[in-house]
PDB file of C-alpha atoms in Angstrom:
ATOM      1  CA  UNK A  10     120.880  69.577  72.704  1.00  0.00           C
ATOM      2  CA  UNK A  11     120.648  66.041  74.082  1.00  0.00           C
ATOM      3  CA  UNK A  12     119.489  62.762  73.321  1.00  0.00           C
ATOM      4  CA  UNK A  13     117.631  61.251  75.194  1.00  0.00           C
ATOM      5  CA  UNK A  14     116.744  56.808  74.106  1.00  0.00           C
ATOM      6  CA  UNK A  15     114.299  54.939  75.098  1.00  0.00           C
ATOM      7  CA  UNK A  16     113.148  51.496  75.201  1.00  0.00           C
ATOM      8  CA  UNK A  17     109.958  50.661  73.325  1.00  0.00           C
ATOM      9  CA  UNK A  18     108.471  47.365  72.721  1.00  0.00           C
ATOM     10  CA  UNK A  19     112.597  45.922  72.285  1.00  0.00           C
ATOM     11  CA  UNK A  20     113.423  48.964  70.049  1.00  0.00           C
ATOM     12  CA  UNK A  21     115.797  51.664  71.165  1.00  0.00           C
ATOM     13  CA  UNK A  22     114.240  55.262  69.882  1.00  0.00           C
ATOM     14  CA  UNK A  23     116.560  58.621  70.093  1.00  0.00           C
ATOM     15  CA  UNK A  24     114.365  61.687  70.887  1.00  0.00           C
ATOM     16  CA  UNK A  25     116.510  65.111  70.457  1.00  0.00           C
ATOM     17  CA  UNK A  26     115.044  67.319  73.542  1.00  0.00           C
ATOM     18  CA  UNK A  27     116.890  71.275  73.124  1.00  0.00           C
ATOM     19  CA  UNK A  28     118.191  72.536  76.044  1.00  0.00           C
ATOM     20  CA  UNK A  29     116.037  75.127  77.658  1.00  0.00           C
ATOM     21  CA  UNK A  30     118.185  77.833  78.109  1.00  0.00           C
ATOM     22  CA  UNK A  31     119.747  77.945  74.648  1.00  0.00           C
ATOM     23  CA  UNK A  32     118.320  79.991  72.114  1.00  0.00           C
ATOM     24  CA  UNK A  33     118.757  77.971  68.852  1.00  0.00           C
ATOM     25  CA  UNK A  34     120.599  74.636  68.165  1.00  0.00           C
ATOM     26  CA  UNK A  35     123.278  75.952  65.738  1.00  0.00           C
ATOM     27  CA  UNK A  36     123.521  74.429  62.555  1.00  0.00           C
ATOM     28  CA  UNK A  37     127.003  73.010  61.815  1.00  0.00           C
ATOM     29  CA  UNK A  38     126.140  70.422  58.807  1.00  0.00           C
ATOM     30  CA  UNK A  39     126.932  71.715  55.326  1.00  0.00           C
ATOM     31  CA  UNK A  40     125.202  70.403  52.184  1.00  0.00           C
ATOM     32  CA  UNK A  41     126.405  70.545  48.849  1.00  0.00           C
ATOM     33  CA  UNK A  42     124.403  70.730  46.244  1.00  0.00           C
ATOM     34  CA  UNK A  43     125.976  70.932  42.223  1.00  0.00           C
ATOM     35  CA  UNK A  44     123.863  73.110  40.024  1.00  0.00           C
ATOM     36  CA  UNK A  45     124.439  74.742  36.813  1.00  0.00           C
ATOM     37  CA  UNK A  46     125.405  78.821  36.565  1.00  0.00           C
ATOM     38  CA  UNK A  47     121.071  79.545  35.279  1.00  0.00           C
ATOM     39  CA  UNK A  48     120.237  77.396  38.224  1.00  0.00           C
ATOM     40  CA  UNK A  49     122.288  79.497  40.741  1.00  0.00           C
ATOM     41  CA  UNK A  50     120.895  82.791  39.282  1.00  0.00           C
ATOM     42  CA  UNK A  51     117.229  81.596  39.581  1.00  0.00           C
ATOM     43  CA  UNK A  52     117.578  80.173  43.357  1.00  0.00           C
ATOM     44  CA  UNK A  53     119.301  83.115  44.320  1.00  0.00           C
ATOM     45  CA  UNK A  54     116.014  85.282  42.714  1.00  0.00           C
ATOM     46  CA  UNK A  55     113.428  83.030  44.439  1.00  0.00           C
ATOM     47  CA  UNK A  56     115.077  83.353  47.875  1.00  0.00           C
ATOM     48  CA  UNK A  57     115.549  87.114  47.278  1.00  0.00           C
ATOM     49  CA  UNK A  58     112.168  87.666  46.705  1.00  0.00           C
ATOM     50  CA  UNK A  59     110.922  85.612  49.140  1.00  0.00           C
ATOM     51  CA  UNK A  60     113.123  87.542  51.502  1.00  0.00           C
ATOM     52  CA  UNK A  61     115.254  84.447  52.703  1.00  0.00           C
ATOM     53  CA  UNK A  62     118.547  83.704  52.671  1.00  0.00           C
ATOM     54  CA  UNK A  63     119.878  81.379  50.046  1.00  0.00           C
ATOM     55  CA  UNK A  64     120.285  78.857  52.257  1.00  0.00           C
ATOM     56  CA  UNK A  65     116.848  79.447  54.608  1.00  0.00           C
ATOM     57  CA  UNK A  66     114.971  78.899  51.179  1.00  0.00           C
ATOM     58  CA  UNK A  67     116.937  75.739  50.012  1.00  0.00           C
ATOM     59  CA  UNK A  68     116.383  74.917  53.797  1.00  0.00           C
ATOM     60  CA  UNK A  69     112.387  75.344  53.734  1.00  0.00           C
ATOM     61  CA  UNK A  70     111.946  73.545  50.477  1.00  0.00           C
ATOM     62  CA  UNK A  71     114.014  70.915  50.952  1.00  0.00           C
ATOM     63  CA  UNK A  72     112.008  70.006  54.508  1.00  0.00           C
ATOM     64  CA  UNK A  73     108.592  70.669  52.449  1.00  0.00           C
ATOM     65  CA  UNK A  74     107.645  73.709  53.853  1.00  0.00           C
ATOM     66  CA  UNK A  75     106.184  76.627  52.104  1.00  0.00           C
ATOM     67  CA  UNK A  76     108.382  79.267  51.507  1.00  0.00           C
ATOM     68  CA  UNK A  77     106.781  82.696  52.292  1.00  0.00           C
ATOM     69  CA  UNK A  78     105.846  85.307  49.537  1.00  0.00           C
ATOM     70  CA  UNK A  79     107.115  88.738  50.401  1.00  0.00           C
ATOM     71  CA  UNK A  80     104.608  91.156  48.199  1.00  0.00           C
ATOM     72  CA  UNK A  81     106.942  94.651  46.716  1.00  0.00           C
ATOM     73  CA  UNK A  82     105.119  97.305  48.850  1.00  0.00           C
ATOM     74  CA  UNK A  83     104.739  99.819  46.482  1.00  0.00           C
ATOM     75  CA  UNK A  84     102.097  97.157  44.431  1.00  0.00           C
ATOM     76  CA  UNK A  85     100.549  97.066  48.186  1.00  0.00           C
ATOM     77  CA  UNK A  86     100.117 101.159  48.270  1.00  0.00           C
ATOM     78  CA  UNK A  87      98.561 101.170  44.804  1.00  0.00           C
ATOM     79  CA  UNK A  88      96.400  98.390  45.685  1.00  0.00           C
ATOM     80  CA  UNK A  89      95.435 100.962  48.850  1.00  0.00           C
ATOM     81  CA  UNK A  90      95.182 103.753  47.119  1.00  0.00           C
ATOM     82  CA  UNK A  91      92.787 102.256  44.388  1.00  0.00           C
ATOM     83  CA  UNK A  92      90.720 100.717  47.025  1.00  0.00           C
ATOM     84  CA  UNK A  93      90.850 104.450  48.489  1.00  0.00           C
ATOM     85  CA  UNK A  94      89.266 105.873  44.994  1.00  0.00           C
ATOM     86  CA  UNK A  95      86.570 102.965  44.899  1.00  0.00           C
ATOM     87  CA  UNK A  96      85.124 104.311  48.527  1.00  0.00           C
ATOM     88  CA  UNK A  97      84.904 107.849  47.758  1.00  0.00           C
ATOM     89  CA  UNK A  98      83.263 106.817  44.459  1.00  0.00           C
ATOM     90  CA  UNK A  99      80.554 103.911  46.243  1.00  0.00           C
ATOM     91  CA  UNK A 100      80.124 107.332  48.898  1.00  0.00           C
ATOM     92  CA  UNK A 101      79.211 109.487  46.324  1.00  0.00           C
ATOM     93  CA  UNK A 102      76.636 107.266  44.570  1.00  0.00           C
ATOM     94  CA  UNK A 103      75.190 106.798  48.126  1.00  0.00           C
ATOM     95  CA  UNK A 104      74.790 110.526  48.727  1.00  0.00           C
ATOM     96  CA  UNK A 105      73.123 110.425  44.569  1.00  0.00           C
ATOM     97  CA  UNK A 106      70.727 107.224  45.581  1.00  0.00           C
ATOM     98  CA  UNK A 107      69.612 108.867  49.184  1.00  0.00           C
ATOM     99  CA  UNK A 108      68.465 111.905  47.090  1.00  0.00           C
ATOM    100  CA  UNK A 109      70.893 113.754  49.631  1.00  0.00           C
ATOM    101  CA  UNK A 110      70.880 117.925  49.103  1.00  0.00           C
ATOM    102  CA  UNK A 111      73.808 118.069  48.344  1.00  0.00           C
ATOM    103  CA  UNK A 112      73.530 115.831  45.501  1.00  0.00           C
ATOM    104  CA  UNK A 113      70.232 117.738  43.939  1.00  0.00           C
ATOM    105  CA  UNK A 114      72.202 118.827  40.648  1.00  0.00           C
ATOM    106  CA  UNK A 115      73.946 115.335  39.938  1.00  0.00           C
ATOM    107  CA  UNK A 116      72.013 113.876  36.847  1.00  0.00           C
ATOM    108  CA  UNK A 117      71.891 110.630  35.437  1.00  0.00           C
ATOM    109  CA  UNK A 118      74.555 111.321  32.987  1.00  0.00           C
ATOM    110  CA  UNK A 119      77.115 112.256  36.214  1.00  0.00           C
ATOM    111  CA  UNK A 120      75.853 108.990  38.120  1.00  0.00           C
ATOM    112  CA  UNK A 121      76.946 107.258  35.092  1.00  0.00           C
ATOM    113  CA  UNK A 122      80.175 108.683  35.112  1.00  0.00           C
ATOM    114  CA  UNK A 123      80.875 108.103  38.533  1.00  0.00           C
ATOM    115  CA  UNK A 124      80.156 104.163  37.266  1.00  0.00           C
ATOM    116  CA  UNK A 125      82.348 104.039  34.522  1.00  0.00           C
ATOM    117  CA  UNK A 126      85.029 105.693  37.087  1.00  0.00           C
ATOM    118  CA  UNK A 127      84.503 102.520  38.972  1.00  0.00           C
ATOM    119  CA  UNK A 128      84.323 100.086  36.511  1.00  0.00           C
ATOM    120  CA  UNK A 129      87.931 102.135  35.564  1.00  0.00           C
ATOM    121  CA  UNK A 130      89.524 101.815  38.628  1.00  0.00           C
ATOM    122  CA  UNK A 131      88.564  98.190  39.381  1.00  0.00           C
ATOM    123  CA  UNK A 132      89.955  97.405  35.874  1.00  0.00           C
ATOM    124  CA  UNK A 133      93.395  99.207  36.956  1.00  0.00           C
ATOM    125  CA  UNK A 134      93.111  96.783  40.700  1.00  0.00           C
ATOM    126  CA  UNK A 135      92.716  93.777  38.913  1.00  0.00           C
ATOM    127  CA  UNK A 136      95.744  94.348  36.752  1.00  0.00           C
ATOM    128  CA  UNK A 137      97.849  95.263  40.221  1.00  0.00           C
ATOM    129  CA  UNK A 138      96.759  92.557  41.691  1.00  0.00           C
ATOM    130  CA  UNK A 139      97.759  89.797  38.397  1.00  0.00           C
ATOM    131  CA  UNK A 140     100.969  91.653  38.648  1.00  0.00           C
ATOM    132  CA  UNK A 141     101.114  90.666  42.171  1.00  0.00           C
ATOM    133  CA  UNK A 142     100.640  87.087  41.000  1.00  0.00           C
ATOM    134  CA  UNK A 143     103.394  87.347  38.793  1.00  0.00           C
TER     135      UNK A 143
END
């Protein structure tokens, strides 16, 4: 990296330019930062689930950026897989309410079903997805 100063209205003014042909400026400063043995335990938690190293998440908060969420992917494939069982159920009532042939002996009482099925499966999304939150 190099500095580059410059004169501006009788103030000198540093601008770090990095080299073009390196790849990253290496960082060589160490902070130090005194926290308590519960404190330790919960950063190193947040930065594991975030998916950051202890040091990348101290890093992002501490310039104000957010730190990205990393979502467990087996919530993700339930999420999928319930979406999966609310399209085959909205398909069937669409065969049921375009008085399809194949649908001639599905009553009222199965049509209800097949909503309460829905109304089941959203139920079991929603709680995925406030577990998600968590």
């Amino acid at each position: 990296m190099t500095v580059l100063e410059r004169q501006t209205g009788g103030e000198k003014q540093k601008t770090v330019n990095a080299n073009k042909g390196s790849k990253r400026a290496k960082r060589d400063k160490r902070l130090r930062v005194p926290v308590l043995p519960e404190e330790e335990m919960m950063i190193k938690a947040k930065a594991s689930e975030a998916g950051l190293t202890i040091a990348e998440y101290l890093r992002n908060l501490g310039l104000g950026y957010t730190v990205p969420s990393v979502i467990d992917n087996r919530q993700v494939d339930a999420l999928l897989k319930i979406n999966a069982d609310l399209g085959r159920l909205g398909g069937l009532i669409k065969l049921w309410l375009t008085n399809d042939r194949r649908t001639k002996y599905i009553g009222k009482s199965q049509l209800h079903m097949t909503l309460d099925a829905i109304r089941e499966t959203q139920s079991v999304m929603l709680n995925e997805i406030i577990k998600l939150r968590k």
